[in-house]
Short mmCIF file of C-alpha atoms in Angstrom, two decimals:
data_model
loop_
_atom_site.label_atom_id
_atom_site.label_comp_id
_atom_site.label_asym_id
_atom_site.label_seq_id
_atom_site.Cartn_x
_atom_site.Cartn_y
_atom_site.Cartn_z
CA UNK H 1 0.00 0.00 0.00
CA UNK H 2 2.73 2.37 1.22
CA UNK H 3 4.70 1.66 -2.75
CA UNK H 4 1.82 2.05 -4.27
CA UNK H 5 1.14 5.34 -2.49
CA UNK H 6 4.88 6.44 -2.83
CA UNK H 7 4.82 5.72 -6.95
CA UNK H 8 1.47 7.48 -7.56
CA UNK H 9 2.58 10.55 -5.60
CA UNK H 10 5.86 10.15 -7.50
CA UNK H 11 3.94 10.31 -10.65
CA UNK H 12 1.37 13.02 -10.00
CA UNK H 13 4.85 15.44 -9.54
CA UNK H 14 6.97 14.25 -12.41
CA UNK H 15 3.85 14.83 -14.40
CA UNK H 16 3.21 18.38 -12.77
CA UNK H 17 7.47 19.08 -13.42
CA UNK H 18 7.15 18.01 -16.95
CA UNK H 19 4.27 20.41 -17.38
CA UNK H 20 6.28 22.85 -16.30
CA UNK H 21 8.99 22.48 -18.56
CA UNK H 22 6.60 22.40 -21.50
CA UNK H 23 5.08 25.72 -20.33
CA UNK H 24 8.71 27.27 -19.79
CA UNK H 25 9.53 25.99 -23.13
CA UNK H 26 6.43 27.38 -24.76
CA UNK H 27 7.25 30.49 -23.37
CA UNK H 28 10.65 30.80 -24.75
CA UNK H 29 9.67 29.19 -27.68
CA UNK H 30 7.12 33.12 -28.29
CA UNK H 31 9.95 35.57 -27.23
CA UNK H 32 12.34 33.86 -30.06
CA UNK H 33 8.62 33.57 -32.53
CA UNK H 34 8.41 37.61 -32.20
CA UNK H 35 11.10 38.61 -33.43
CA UNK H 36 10.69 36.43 -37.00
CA UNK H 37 7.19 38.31 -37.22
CA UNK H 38 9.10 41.62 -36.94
CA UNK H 39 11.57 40.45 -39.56
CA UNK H 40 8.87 40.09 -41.89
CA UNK H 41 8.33 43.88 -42.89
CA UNK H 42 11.94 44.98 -42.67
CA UNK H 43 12.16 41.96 -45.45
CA UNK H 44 9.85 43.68 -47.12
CA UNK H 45 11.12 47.25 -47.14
CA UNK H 46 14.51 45.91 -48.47
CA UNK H 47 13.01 43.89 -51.22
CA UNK H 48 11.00 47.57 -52.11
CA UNK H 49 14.32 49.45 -52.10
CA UNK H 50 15.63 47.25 -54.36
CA UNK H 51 13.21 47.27 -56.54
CA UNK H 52 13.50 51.17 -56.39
CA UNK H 53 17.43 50.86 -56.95
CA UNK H 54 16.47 48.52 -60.03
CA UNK H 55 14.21 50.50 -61.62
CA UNK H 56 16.73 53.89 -60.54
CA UNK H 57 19.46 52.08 -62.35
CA UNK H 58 17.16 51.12 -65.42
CA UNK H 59 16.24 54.35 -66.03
CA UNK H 60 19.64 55.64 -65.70
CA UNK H 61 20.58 53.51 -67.98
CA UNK H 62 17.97 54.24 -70.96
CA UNK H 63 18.57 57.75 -70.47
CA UNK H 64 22.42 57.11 -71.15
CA UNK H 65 21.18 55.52 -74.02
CA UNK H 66 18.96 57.54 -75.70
CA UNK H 67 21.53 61.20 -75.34
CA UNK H 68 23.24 59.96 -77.53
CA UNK H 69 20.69 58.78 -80.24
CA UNK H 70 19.52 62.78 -80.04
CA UNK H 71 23.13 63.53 -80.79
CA UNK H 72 23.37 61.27 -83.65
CA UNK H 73 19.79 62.29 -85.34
CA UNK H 74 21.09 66.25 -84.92
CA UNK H 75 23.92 65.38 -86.75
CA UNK H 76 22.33 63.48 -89.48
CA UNK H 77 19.82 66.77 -90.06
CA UNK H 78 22.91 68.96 -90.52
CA UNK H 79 24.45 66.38 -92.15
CA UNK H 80 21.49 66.26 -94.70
CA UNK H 81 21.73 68.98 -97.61
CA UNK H 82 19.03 71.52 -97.38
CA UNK H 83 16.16 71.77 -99.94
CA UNK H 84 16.71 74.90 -102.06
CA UNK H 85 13.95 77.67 -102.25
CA UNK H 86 12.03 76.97 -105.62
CA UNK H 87 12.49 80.47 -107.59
CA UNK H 88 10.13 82.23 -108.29
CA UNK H 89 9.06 82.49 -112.24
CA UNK H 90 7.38 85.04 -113.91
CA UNK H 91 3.58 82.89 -113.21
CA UNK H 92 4.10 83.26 -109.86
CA UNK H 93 5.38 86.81 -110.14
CA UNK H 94 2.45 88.03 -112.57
CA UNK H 95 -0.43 86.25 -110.67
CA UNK H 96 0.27 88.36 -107.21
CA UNK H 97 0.49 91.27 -109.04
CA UNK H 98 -2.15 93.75 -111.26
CA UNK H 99 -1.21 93.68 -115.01
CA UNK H 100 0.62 97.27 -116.15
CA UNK H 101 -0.24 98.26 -119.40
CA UNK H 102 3.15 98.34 -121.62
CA UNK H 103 4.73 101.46 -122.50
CA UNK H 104 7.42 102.82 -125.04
CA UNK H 105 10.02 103.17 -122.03
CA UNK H 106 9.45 98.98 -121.93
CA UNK H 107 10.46 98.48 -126.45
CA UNK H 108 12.94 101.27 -125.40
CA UNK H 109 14.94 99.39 -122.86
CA UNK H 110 14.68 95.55 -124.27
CA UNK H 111 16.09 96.76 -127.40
CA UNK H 112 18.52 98.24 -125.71
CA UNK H 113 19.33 95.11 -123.63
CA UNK H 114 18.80 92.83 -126.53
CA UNK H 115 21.34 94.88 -128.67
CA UNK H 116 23.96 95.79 -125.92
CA UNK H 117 26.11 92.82 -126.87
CA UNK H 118 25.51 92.71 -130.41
CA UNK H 119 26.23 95.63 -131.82
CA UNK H 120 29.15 98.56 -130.89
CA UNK H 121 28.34 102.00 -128.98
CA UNK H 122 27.21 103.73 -132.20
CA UNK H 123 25.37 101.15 -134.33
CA UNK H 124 23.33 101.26 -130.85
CA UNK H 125 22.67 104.57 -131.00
CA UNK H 126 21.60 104.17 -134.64
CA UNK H 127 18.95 101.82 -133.32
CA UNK H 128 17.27 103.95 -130.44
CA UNK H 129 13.64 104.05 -130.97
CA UNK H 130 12.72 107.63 -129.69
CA UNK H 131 9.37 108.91 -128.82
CA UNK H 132 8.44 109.90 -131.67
CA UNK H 133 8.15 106.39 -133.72
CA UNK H 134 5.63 105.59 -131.36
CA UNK H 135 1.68 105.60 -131.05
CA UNK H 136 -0.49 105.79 -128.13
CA UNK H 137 -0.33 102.74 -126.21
CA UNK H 138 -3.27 100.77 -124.90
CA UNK H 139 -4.55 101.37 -121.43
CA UNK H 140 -6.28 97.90 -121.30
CA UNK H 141 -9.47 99.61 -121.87
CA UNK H 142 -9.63 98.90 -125.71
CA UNK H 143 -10.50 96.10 -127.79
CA UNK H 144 -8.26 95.58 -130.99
CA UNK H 145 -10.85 97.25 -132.87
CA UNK H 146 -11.38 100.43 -130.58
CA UNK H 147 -8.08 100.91 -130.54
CA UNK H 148 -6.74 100.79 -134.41
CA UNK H 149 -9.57 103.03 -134.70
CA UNK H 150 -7.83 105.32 -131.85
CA UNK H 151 -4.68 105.25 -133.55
CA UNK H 152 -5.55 105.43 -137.19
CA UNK H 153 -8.54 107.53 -137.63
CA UNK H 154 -8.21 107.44 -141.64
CA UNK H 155 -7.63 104.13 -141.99
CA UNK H 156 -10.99 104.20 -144.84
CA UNK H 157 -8.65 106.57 -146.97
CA UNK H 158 -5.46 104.63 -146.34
CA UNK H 159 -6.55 101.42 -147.34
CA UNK H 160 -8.31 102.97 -150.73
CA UNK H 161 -5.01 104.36 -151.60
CA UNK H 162 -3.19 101.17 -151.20
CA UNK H 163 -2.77 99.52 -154.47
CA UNK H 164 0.21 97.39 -154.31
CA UNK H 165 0.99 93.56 -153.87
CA UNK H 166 2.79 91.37 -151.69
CA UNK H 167 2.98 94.12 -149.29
CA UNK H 168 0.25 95.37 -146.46
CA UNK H 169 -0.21 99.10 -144.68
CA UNK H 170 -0.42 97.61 -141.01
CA UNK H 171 1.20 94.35 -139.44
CA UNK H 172 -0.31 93.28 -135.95
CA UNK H 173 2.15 90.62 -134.53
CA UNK H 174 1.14 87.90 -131.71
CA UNK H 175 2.75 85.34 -129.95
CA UNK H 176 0.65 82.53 -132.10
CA UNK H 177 -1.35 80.57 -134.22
CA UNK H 178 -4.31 80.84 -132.58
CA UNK H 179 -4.23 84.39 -131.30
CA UNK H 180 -3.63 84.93 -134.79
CA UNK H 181 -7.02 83.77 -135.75
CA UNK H 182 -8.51 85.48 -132.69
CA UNK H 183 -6.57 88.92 -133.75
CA UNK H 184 -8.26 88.58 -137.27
CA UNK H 185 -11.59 88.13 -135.42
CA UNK H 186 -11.63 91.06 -133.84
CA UNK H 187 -10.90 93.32 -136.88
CA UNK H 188 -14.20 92.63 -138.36
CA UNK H 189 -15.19 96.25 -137.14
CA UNK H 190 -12.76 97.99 -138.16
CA UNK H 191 -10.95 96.91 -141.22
CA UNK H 192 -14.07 97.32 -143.45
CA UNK H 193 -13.41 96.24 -147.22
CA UNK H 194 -9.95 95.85 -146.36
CA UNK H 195 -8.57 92.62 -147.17
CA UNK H 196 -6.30 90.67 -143.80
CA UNK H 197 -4.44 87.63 -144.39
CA UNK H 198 -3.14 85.33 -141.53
CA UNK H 199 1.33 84.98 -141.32
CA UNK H 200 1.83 81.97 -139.34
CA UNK H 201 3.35 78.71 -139.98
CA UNK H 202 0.91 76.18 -138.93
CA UNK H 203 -0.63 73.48 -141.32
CA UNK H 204 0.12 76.84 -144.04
CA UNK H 205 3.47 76.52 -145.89
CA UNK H 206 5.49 79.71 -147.00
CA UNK H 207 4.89 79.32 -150.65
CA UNK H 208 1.27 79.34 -149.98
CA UNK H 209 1.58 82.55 -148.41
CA UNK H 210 3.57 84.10 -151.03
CA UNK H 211 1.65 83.22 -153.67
CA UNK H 212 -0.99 84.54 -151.72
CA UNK H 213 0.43 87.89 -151.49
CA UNK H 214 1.05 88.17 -155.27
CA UNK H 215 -2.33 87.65 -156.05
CA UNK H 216 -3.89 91.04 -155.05
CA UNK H 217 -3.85 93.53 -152.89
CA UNK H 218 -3.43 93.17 -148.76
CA UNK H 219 -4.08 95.61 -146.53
CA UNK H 220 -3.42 94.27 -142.93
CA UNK H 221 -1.15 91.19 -142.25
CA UNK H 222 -1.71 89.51 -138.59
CA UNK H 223 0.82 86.63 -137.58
CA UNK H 224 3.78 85.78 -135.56
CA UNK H 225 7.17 87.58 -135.88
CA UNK H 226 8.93 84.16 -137.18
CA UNK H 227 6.90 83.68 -139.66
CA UNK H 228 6.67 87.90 -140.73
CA UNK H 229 10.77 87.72 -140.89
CA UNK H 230 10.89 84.45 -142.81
CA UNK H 231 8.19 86.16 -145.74
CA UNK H 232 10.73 89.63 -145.74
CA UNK H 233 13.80 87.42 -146.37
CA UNK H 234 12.49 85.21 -149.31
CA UNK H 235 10.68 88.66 -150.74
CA UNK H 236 7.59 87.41 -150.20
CA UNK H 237 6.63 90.18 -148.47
CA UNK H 238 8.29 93.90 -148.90
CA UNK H 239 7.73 96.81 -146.28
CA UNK H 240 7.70 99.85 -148.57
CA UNK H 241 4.19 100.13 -148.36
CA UNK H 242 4.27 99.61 -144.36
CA UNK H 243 3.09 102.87 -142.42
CA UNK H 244 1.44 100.65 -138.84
CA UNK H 245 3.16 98.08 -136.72
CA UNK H 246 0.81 97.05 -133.29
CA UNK H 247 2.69 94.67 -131.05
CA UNK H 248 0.13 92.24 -128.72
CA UNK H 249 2.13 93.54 -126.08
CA UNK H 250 -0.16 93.05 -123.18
CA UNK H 251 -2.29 90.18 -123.88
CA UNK H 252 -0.76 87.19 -121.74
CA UNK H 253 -1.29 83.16 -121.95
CA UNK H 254 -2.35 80.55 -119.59
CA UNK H 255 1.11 80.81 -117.64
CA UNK H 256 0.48 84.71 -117.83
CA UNK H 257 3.56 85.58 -119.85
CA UNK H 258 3.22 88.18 -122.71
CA UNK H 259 4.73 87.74 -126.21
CA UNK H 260 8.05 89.56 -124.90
CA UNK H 261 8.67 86.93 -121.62
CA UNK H 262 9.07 83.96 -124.17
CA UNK H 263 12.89 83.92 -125.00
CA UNK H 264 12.52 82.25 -128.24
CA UNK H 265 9.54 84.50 -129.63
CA UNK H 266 10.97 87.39 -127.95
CA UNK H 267 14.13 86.80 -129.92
CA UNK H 268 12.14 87.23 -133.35
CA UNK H 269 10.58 90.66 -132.53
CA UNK H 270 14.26 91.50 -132.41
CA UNK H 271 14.53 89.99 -135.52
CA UNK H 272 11.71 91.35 -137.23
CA UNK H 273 12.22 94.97 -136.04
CA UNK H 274 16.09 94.90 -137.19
CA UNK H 275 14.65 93.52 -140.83
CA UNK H 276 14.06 96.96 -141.66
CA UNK H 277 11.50 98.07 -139.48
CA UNK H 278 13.56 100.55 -137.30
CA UNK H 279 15.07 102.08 -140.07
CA UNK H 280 11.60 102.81 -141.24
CA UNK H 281 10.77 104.29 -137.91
CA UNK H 282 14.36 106.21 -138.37
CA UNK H 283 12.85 107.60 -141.62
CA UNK H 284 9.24 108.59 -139.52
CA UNK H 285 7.47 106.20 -142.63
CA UNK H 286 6.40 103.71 -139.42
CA UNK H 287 4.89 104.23 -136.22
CA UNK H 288 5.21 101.51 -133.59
CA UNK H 289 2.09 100.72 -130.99
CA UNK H 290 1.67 98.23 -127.86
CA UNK H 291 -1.83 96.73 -127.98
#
């Protein structure tokens, strides 16, 4: 009885020791557990600021990169030739500014500039054209009609007096064919029984045009200076009779350039005028006038 008393009692207090120790143990066991939990955020924070380093460093990096891709695209731009200004021509001049009627002053000077490296100091002089070989100019105002009417008042006694072929009292000289035809158009009113032929080349052949002229009498001749100069060299066409040369000095085409701002027709005014013209105007037998 006494053993068995002794080993349950012996029992009872190695099972109260060894709870005990478990409680002790628990309890350090929590002290050591508190500090992992507080480990957790400081984990944290350094895993954030180096993520915030990273990315730092990243962008560091791309800005490294792209400097010097703006350095390398300035020089290619300066490296690239520059476009050149288109210059201007005389459309674009014309069509942002009002038409000027033409003048004598304008004949005046482009003979002078056409013949300034052609001919010496006096054979220059010799072809001035003063004031006096010319006519009233158009103002824009007149039709072709109005103004040969302005300029030759007795043109009805002029053209009865003229009796003689392959010649003609008045040339009108235009830039072409068709203005030609439109020229000859507009005389209707004023030329009266007068007789006009057309001096141009197209689809009509020279010979045609001579023959033409030996046949009877012509009064007004109306075609383009190339064609005019070609008829006076092969005597198809004499000036002796010749008192009235109109220029179509203003009328311009669809790139609004008159007869005078096409070098190659330009050229065979020059031509035409040195083929004997300004030697009649010299001689006051031929007045000059800008339609």
């Amino acid at each position: 009885m006494g053993d068995d008393l002794g080993d349950e009692w012996w029992t009872n207090e190695a099972n109260s020791d060894a709870s005990e120790v478990e409680e002790e143990t628990e309890q350090e066991k929590r002290p050591t557990e508190k500090p992992n939990t507080q480990t957790k955020p400081e984990k944290r924070k350094r895993i954030a600021e180096k993520t915030v380093k990273a990315k730092k460093k990243k962008k560091n990096e791309q800005k490294e990169v792209i400097i010097p891709q703006k350095k390398e695209t300035e020089d290619e731009k300066s490296a690239k030739p520059k476009r050149k200004r288109k210059k201007k021509t005389i459309t674009d001049v014309l069509a942002s500014s009002e038409p000027k009627p033409g003048c004598p002053t304008d004949l005046q000077k482009l003979v002078a500039q056409y013949f300034s490296d052609k001919r010496s100091v006096i054979e220059q002089e010799e072809l001035k054209l003063h004031d006096s070989c010319f006519l009233s100019s158009n103002d824009l105002t007149h039709s072709l009609s109005s103004y040969l009417k302005q300029i030759c008042p007795k043109w009805s006694k002029i053209q009865k007096q003229h009796a003689e072929k392959s010649s003609v009292v008045m040339l009108i000289v235009c830039s072409s064919a068709l203005r030609t035809i439109e020229l000859i158009k507009q005389l209707t009113t004023f030329k009266g029984e007068a007789k006009a032929i057309k001096l141009f080349a197209k689809h009509i052949k020279i010979e045609e045009q001579v023959k033409l002229l030996q046949k009877g009498v012509t009064h007004i001749g109306v075609g383009t200076p190339s064609r005019i100069s070609a008829l006076i060299e092969k005597d198809g066409l004499n000036l002796q009779a010749l008192r009235y040369l109109v220029l179509d000095w203003n009328w311009r085409d669809q790139k609004l350039r008159r007869m005078v701002d096409i070098p190659e027709i330009k050229v065979d005014v020059f031509k035409l005028l040195e083929s004997g013209i300004l030697n009649g105007c010299k001689e006051d037998k031929v007045k000059i006038g800008l339609f």
